XYZ file of C-alpha atoms in Angstrom:
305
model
C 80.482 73.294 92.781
C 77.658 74.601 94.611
C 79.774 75.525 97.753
C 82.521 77.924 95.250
C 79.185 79.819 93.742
C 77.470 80.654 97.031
C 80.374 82.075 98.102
C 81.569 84.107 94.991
C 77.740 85.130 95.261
C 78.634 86.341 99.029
C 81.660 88.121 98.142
C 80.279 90.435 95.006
C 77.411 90.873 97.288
C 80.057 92.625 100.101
C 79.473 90.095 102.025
C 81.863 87.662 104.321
C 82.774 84.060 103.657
C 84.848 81.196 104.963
C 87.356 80.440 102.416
C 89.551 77.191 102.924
C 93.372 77.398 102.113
C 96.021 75.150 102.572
C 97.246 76.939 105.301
C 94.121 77.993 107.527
C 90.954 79.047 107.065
C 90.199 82.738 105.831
C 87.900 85.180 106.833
C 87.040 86.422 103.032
C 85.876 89.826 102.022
C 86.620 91.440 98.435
C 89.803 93.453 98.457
C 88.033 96.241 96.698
C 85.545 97.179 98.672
C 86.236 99.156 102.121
C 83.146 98.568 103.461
C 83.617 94.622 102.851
C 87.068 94.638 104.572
C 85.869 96.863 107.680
C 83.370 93.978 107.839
C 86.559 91.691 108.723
C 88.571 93.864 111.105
C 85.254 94.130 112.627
C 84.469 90.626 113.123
C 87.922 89.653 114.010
C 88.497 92.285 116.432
C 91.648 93.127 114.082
C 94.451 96.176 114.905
C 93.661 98.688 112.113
C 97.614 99.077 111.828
C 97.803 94.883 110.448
C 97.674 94.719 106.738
C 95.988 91.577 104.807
C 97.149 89.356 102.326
C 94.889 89.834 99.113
C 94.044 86.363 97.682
C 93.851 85.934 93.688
C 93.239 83.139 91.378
C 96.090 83.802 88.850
C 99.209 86.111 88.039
C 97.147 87.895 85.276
C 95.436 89.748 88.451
C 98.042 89.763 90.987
C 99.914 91.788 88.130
C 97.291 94.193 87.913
C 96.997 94.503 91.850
C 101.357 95.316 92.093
C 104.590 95.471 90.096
C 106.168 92.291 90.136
C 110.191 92.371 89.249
C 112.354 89.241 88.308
C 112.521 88.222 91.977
C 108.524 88.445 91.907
C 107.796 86.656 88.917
C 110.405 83.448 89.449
C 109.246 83.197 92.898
C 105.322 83.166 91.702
C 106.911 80.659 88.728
C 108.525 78.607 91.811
C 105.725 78.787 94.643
C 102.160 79.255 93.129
C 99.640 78.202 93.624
C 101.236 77.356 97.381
C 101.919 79.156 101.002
C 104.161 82.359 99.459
C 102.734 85.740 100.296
C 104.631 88.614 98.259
C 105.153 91.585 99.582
C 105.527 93.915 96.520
C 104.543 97.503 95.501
C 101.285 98.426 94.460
C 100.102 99.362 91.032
C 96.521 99.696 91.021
C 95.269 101.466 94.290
C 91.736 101.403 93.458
C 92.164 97.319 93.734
C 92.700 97.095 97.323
C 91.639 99.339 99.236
C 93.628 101.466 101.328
C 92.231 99.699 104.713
C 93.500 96.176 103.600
C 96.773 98.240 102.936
C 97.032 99.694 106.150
C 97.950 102.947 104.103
C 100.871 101.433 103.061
C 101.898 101.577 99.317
C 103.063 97.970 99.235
C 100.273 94.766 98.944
C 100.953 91.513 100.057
C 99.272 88.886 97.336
C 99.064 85.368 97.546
C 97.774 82.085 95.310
C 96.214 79.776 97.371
C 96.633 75.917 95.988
C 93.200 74.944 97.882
C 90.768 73.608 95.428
C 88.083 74.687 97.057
C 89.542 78.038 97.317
C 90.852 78.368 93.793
C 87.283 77.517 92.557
C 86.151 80.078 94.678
C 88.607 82.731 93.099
C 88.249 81.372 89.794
C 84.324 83.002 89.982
C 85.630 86.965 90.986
C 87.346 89.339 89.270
C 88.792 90.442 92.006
C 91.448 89.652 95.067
C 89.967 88.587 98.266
C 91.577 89.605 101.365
C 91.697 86.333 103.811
C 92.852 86.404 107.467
C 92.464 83.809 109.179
C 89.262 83.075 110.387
C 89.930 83.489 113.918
C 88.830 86.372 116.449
C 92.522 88.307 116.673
C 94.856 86.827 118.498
C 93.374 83.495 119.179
C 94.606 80.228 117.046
C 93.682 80.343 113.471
C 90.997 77.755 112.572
C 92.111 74.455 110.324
C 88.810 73.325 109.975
C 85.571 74.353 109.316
C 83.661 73.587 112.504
C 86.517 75.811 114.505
C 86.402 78.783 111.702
C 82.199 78.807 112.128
C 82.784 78.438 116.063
C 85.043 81.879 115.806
C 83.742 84.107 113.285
C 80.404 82.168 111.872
C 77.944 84.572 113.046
C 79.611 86.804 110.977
C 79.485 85.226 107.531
C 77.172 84.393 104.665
C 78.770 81.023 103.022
C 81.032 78.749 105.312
C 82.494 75.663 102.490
C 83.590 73.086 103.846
C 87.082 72.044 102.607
C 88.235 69.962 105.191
C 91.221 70.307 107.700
C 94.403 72.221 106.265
C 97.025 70.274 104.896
C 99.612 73.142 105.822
C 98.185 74.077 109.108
C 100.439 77.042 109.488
C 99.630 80.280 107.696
C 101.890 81.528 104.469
C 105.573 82.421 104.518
C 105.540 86.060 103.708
C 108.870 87.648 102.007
C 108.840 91.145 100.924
C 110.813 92.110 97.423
C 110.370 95.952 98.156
C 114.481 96.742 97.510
C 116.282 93.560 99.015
C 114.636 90.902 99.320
C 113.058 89.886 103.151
C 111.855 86.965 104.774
C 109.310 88.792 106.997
C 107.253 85.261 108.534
C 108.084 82.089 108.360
C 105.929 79.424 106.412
C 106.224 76.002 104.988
C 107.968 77.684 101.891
C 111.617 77.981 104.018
C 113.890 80.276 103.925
C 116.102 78.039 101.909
C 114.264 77.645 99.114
C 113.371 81.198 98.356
C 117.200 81.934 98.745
C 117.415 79.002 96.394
C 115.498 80.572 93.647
C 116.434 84.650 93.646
C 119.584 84.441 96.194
C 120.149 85.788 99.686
C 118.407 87.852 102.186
C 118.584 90.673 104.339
C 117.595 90.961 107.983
C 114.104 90.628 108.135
C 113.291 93.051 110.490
C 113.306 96.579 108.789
C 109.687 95.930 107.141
C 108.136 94.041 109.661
C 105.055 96.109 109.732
C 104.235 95.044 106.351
C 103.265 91.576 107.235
C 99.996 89.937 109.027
C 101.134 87.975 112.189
C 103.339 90.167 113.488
C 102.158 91.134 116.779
C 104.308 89.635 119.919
C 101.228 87.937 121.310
C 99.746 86.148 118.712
C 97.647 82.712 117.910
C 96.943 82.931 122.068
C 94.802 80.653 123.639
C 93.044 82.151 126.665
C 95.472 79.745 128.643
C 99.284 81.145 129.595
C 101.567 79.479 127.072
C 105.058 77.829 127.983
C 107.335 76.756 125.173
C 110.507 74.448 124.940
C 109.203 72.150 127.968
C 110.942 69.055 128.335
C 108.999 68.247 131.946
C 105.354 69.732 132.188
C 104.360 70.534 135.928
C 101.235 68.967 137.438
C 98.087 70.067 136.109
C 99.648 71.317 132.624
C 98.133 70.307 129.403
C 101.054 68.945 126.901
C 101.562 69.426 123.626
C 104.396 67.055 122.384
C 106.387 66.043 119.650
C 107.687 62.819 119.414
C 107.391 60.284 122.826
C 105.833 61.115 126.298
C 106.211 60.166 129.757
C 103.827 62.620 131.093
C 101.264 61.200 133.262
C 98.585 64.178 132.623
C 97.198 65.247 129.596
C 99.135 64.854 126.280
C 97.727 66.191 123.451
C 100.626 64.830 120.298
C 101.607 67.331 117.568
C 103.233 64.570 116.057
C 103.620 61.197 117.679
C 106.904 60.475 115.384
C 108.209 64.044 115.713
C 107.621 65.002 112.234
C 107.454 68.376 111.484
C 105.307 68.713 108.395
C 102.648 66.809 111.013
C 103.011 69.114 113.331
C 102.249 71.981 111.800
C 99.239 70.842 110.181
C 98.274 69.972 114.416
C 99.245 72.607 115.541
C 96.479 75.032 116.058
C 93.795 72.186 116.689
C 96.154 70.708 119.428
C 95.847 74.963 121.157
C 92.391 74.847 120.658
C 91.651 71.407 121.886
C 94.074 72.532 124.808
C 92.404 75.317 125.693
C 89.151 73.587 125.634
C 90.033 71.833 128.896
C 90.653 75.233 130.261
C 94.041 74.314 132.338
C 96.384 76.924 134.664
C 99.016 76.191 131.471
C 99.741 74.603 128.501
C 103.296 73.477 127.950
C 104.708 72.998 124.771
C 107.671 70.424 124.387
C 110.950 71.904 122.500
C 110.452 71.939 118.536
C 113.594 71.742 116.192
C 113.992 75.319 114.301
C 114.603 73.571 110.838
C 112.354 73.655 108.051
C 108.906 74.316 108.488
C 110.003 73.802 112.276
C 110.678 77.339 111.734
C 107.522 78.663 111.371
C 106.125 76.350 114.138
C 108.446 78.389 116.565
C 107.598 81.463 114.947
C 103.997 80.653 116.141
C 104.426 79.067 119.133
C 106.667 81.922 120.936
C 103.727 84.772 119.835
C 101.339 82.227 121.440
C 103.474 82.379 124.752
C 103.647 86.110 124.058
C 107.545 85.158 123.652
C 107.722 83.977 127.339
C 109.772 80.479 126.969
Protein backbone atom coordinates (compact mmCIF):
# COMPACT_ATOMS: atom_id res chain seq x y z
CA UNK A 1 0.00 0.00 0.00
CA UNK A 2 1.70 2.88 -1.36
CA UNK A 3 -0.26 5.42 0.86
CA UNK A 4 0.95 3.23 4.51
CA UNK A 5 4.83 3.47 3.13
CA UNK A 6 4.92 7.19 2.33
CA UNK A 7 3.78 7.82 5.48
CA UNK A 8 5.89 5.40 7.69
CA UNK A 9 8.65 7.07 5.38
CA UNK A 10 7.31 10.61 6.84
CA UNK A 11 7.22 9.57 10.31
CA UNK A 12 11.00 7.95 10.71
CA UNK A 13 11.92 10.95 8.76
CA UNK A 14 10.38 13.33 11.92
CA UNK A 15 8.10 14.35 9.86
CA UNK A 16 4.04 14.89 10.17
CA UNK A 17 1.32 12.80 8.59
CA UNK A 18 -2.42 12.40 8.38
CA UNK A 19 -3.24 9.16 9.84
CA UNK A 20 -6.96 7.88 9.48
CA UNK A 21 -8.63 6.15 12.57
CA UNK A 22 -11.89 5.04 13.19
CA UNK A 23 -12.56 7.75 15.27
CA UNK A 24 -11.05 10.99 13.52
CA UNK A 25 -8.31 11.83 11.74
CA UNK A 26 -4.78 12.21 13.49
CA UNK A 27 -2.23 14.59 13.26
CA UNK A 28 0.81 11.86 13.39
CA UNK A 29 4.28 12.45 14.64
CA UNK A 30 6.57 9.58 16.25
CA UNK A 31 6.15 9.40 19.98
CA UNK A 32 9.86 9.28 20.38
CA UNK A 33 11.05 12.07 19.05
CA UNK A 34 10.49 15.65 20.84
CA UNK A 35 11.25 17.52 18.07
CA UNK A 36 8.52 15.48 15.94
CA UNK A 37 5.80 16.06 18.61
CA UNK A 38 6.64 19.94 19.09
CA UNK A 39 5.99 19.80 15.33
CA UNK A 40 2.21 18.90 16.35
CA UNK A 41 1.51 21.22 19.28
CA UNK A 42 2.90 23.61 16.88
CA UNK A 43 0.70 23.07 14.06
CA UNK A 44 -2.33 22.55 16.11
CA UNK A 45 -1.91 25.47 18.22
CA UNK A 46 -2.07 22.77 21.19
CA UNK A 47 -1.92 23.77 25.29
CA UNK A 48 1.51 22.35 26.28
CA UNK A 49 -0.34 21.12 29.58
CA UNK A 50 -2.74 18.38 27.07
CA UNK A 51 -1.13 15.04 26.87
CA UNK A 52 -1.49 12.70 23.57
CA UNK A 53 -2.58 9.39 23.07
CA UNK A 54 0.46 7.31 21.62
CA UNK A 55 -0.83 5.07 18.77
CA UNK A 56 0.76 1.40 18.35
CA UNK A 57 0.20 -1.46 16.11
CA UNK A 58 0.16 -4.30 18.74
CA UNK A 59 0.35 -5.10 22.61
CA UNK A 60 3.98 -6.38 22.15
CA UNK A 61 4.83 -2.42 22.00
CA UNK A 62 2.23 -0.88 24.02
CA UNK A 63 3.84 -3.27 26.75
CA UNK A 64 7.09 -1.90 26.25
CA UNK A 65 5.72 1.82 26.22
CA UNK A 66 3.70 1.09 30.11
CA UNK A 67 2.86 -1.55 32.71
CA UNK A 68 -0.26 -3.06 31.91
CA UNK A 69 -2.09 -4.95 35.07
CA UNK A 70 -5.07 -7.48 34.76
CA UNK A 71 -7.50 -4.59 34.24
CA UNK A 72 -5.05 -3.46 31.29
CA UNK A 73 -4.54 -6.54 29.60
CA UNK A 74 -8.48 -7.91 29.58
CA UNK A 75 -9.53 -4.58 28.52
CA UNK A 76 -6.79 -4.56 25.47
CA UNK A 77 -8.11 -8.53 25.11
CA UNK A 78 -11.82 -6.93 25.06
CA UNK A 79 -11.36 -3.54 23.00
CA UNK A 80 -8.34 -3.73 20.55
CA UNK A 81 -7.86 -2.94 17.93
CA UNK A 82 -11.02 -0.32 18.62
CA UNK A 83 -11.77 3.35 20.29
CA UNK A 84 -10.14 2.44 24.06
CA UNK A 85 -7.36 4.76 25.09
CA UNK A 86 -5.54 3.39 28.39
CA UNK A 87 -4.37 5.45 30.67
CA UNK A 88 -1.60 3.40 32.44
CA UNK A 89 1.89 4.00 33.95
CA UNK A 90 4.85 4.30 32.02
CA UNK A 91 7.69 1.89 31.70
CA UNK A 92 9.96 3.00 29.14
CA UNK A 93 10.44 6.89 29.29
CA UNK A 94 12.78 7.12 26.52
CA UNK A 95 9.58 5.84 24.26
CA UNK A 96 7.53 8.82 24.53
CA UNK A 97 8.83 11.61 25.13
CA UNK A 98 8.25 13.66 28.02
CA UNK A 99 6.31 16.47 25.82
CA UNK A 100 3.65 13.91 24.57
CA UNK A 101 3.51 13.10 28.41
CA UNK A 102 2.94 16.41 29.53
CA UNK A 103 5.58 15.44 32.30
CA UNK A 104 3.34 13.16 33.60
CA UNK A 105 4.52 9.57 34.49
CA UNK A 106 1.40 7.92 33.10
CA UNK A 107 0.89 7.34 28.91
CA UNK A 108 -2.24 7.03 27.38
CA UNK A 109 -1.90 4.16 24.41
CA UNK A 110 -4.31 3.20 22.02
CA UNK A 111 -4.86 0.43 18.95
CA UNK A 112 -6.49 1.92 16.27
CA UNK A 113 -8.78 -0.77 14.15
CA UNK A 114 -8.35 1.56 10.88
CA UNK A 115 -6.80 -0.41 8.15
CA UNK A 116 -5.25 2.17 6.76
CA UNK A 117 -3.88 3.15 10.01
CA UNK A 118 -2.83 -0.26 11.24
CA UNK A 119 -0.84 -0.66 7.94
CA UNK A 120 0.64 2.44 8.68
CA UNK A 121 1.78 1.25 12.27
CA UNK A 122 2.51 -2.08 11.13
CA UNK A 123 5.79 -0.25 9.13
CA UNK A 124 7.34 1.65 12.65
CA UNK A 125 8.78 0.45 15.48
CA UNK A 126 7.50 2.87 17.30
CA UNK A 127 4.09 4.59 18.85
CA UNK A 128 2.77 7.51 17.03
CA UNK A 129 1.18 10.18 18.91
CA UNK A 130 -2.24 11.21 16.93
CA UNK A 131 -4.47 14.19 17.87
CA UNK A 132 -6.81 14.94 15.92
CA UNK A 133 -6.04 16.67 12.98
CA UNK A 134 -7.70 19.79 13.75
CA UNK A 135 -6.20 23.35 14.73
CA UNK A 136 -7.06 23.18 18.81
CA UNK A 137 -10.22 23.65 19.68
CA UNK A 138 -11.99 23.53 16.42
CA UNK A 139 -14.01 20.15 15.30
CA UNK A 140 -11.81 17.25 14.66
CA UNK A 141 -11.68 16.31 10.95
CA UNK A 142 -13.60 12.84 9.72
CA UNK A 143 -12.35 13.07 6.45
CA UNK A 144 -9.51 13.74 4.60
CA UNK A 145 -10.37 16.87 2.63
CA UNK A 146 -11.34 18.63 6.25
CA UNK A 147 -7.97 17.17 8.05
CA UNK A 148 -5.76 18.75 4.81
CA UNK A 149 -8.09 21.98 5.02
CA UNK A 150 -6.88 22.30 8.95
CA UNK A 151 -3.48 21.17 9.36
CA UNK A 152 -2.30 20.18 5.55
CA UNK A 153 0.25 22.75 5.17
CA UNK A 154 1.76 21.19 7.88
CA UNK A 155 2.27 17.60 6.78
CA UNK A 156 4.29 15.40 4.47
CA UNK A 157 1.77 12.31 3.57
CA UNK A 158 -2.10 12.95 3.87
CA UNK A 159 -3.82 8.95 3.05
CA UNK A 160 -6.83 8.97 2.26
CA UNK A 161 -8.98 6.52 4.31
CA UNK A 162 -12.23 7.79 3.88
CA UNK A 163 -14.80 9.32 6.40
CA UNK A 164 -14.64 7.79 10.08
CA UNK A 165 -16.87 5.16 10.87
CA UNK A 166 -16.77 6.25 14.69
CA UNK A 167 -16.77 9.92 14.18
CA UNK A 168 -16.17 10.64 17.80
CA UNK A 169 -12.67 10.38 19.23
CA UNK A 170 -11.65 7.28 21.77
CA UNK A 171 -13.15 6.60 25.18
CA UNK A 172 -10.25 7.13 27.47
CA UNK A 173 -10.28 5.22 31.05
CA UNK A 174 -7.36 5.46 33.24
CA UNK A 175 -6.26 2.10 35.38
CA UNK A 176 -3.67 4.21 37.47
CA UNK A 177 -5.17 2.74 41.16
CA UNK A 178 -9.07 2.49 40.53
CA UNK A 179 -10.11 2.31 37.57
CA UNK A 180 -11.62 5.84 35.71
CA UNK A 181 -13.68 6.62 32.92
CA UNK A 182 -11.96 9.96 32.11
CA UNK A 183 -13.92 10.70 28.28
CA UNK A 184 -16.51 9.22 26.91
CA UNK A 185 -16.27 7.16 23.56
CA UNK A 186 -18.17 4.63 21.62
CA UNK A 187 -16.62 1.94 24.04
CA UNK A 188 -19.43 2.92 27.04
CA UNK A 189 -19.09 2.99 30.26
CA UNK A 190 -21.00 -0.21 30.55
CA UNK A 191 -18.99 -2.33 28.88
CA UNK A 192 -15.69 -1.54 30.44
CA UNK A 193 -17.52 -2.01 33.87
CA UNK A 194 -18.63 -5.19 32.18
CA UNK A 195 -15.23 -6.57 31.70
CA UNK A 196 -12.94 -5.43 35.00
CA UNK A 197 -16.01 -4.10 37.31
CA UNK A 198 -16.95 -0.67 38.60
CA UNK A 199 -15.64 2.77 38.55
CA UNK A 200 -14.74 5.62 40.48
CA UNK A 201 -15.60 9.26 39.89
CA UNK A 202 -13.92 10.26 36.98
CA UNK A 203 -12.82 13.44 37.89
CA UNK A 204 -9.63 13.12 40.14
CA UNK A 205 -7.29 12.44 36.93
CA UNK A 206 -8.84 14.48 34.53
CA UNK A 207 -5.69 16.13 33.46
CA UNK A 208 -4.46 12.96 32.15
CA UNK A 209 -6.70 12.83 29.20
CA UNK A 210 -6.78 14.79 25.63
CA UNK A 211 -10.19 16.63 25.27
CA UNK A 212 -10.50 17.93 28.36
CA UNK A 213 -10.62 21.54 28.06
CA UNK A 214 -14.28 23.23 28.77
CA UNK A 215 -14.32 24.76 25.31
CA UNK A 216 -13.57 22.23 23.03
CA UNK A 217 -14.40 20.92 19.23
CA UNK A 218 -15.69 24.92 18.82
CA UNK A 219 -16.75 26.15 15.72
CA UNK A 220 -16.06 29.87 15.31
CA UNK A 221 -19.99 30.13 15.66
CA UNK A 222 -21.61 30.39 19.49
CA UNK A 223 -22.93 26.91 20.20
CA UNK A 224 -26.47 26.18 21.86
CA UNK A 225 -27.25 22.65 22.94
CA UNK A 226 -30.55 20.76 23.93
CA UNK A 227 -32.75 23.05 21.46
CA UNK A 228 -36.04 21.82 20.85
CA UNK A 229 -37.10 25.32 18.83
CA UNK A 230 -34.11 27.08 16.95
CA UNK A 231 -34.65 30.98 16.69
CA UNK A 232 -34.63 32.68 13.28
CA UNK A 233 -31.49 32.75 11.54
CA UNK A 234 -29.97 29.62 13.54
CA UNK A 235 -28.37 26.81 11.73
CA UNK A 236 -29.86 23.28 13.13
CA UNK A 237 -28.36 20.37 13.83
CA UNK A 238 -31.06 17.64 14.52
CA UNK A 239 -31.68 14.29 15.42
CA UNK A 240 -34.55 12.60 14.38
CA UNK A 241 -37.65 14.87 12.55
CA UNK A 242 -37.73 18.70 11.86
CA UNK A 243 -40.14 21.37 11.55
CA UNK A 244 -37.68 24.08 11.26
CA UNK A 245 -38.18 26.25 8.38
CA UNK A 246 -34.31 27.46 8.20
CA UNK A 247 -31.43 25.51 7.80
CA UNK A 248 -31.33 21.86 9.05
CA UNK A 249 -28.35 20.18 8.81
CA UNK A 250 -29.54 16.07 10.20
CA UNK A 251 -27.15 14.21 12.54
CA UNK A 252 -29.31 11.45 12.05
CA UNK A 253 -32.59 11.63 10.21
CA UNK A 254 -33.93 8.40 12.30
CA UNK A 255 -32.35 9.56 15.57
CA UNK A 256 -29.81 6.94 15.72
CA UNK A 257 -27.04 7.47 17.73
CA UNK A 258 -24.21 5.43 16.29
CA UNK A 259 -25.19 7.86 13.02
CA UNK A 260 -24.83 10.63 14.76
CA UNK A 261 -21.73 10.46 15.99
CA UNK A 262 -20.09 9.47 12.94
CA UNK A 263 -22.02 13.23 11.64
CA UNK A 264 -21.25 14.87 14.06
CA UNK A 265 -18.23 16.95 13.46
CA UNK A 266 -18.96 17.29 9.58
CA UNK A 267 -22.54 18.57 10.46
CA UNK A 268 -20.18 21.67 12.92
CA UNK A 269 -18.08 22.16 10.18
CA UNK A 270 -20.59 22.28 7.42
CA UNK A 271 -22.48 24.60 10.01
CA UNK A 272 -20.00 26.82 10.48
CA UNK A 273 -19.32 27.09 6.87
CA UNK A 274 -22.49 29.16 6.44
CA UNK A 275 -21.09 31.38 9.07
CA UNK A 276 -24.58 31.97 11.11
CA UNK A 277 -25.13 34.29 14.57
CA UNK A 278 -25.72 30.44 16.14
CA UNK A 279 -25.91 27.03 15.70
CA UNK A 280 -28.46 25.15 17.74
CA UNK A 281 -28.19 21.74 18.53
CA UNK A 282 -31.48 19.68 19.19
CA UNK A 283 -31.48 17.57 22.66
CA UNK A 284 -29.41 14.17 22.30
CA UNK A 285 -30.29 11.12 24.61
CA UNK A 286 -27.20 10.55 27.19
CA UNK A 287 -27.22 6.67 26.55
CA UNK A 288 -24.64 4.84 24.87
CA UNK A 289 -22.42 6.43 22.62
CA UNK A 290 -25.08 9.33 23.14
CA UNK A 291 -22.77 9.88 25.91
CA UNK A 292 -19.90 10.90 24.30
CA UNK A 293 -21.94 12.97 21.76
CA UNK A 294 -22.93 15.19 24.84
CA UNK A 295 -19.60 15.04 26.14
CA UNK A 296 -18.64 16.84 22.84
CA UNK A 297 -21.31 18.86 22.16
CA UNK A 298 -21.41 20.83 25.70
CA UNK A 299 -17.28 21.65 25.24
CA UNK A 300 -18.40 22.88 21.77
CA UNK A 301 -20.98 25.30 23.52
CA UNK A 302 -18.18 25.91 26.02
CA UNK A 303 -20.88 24.13 28.43
CA UNK A 304 -23.43 26.97 27.82
CA UNK A 305 -26.86 24.86 27.18
Amino acid sequence: MAEAEAAAAALRAGQLIHLPTETVYGLGARADDAEAVIKVFDAKGRPRFNPLIVHIADLALAERIGVFDRRAKALAAAFWPGPLTLVVPVRDEALVSDLARAGLDSVALRMPSHPLARAVLSQVDFGVVAPSANRSGRPSPTTQPDAFEETGNFVAASPDGGACTVGVESTVVSLLGKARYLRAGAVTRDQIAAVIGSLADDEAEGHRSPGRLSLHYAPDAPVKINVEKPSDGAVYLSFGPSDYAGTVIPLSPTANLHEAAANLFSALRRADRLKPPLIAIAPIPVTGIGEAINDRIRRAAGYIG
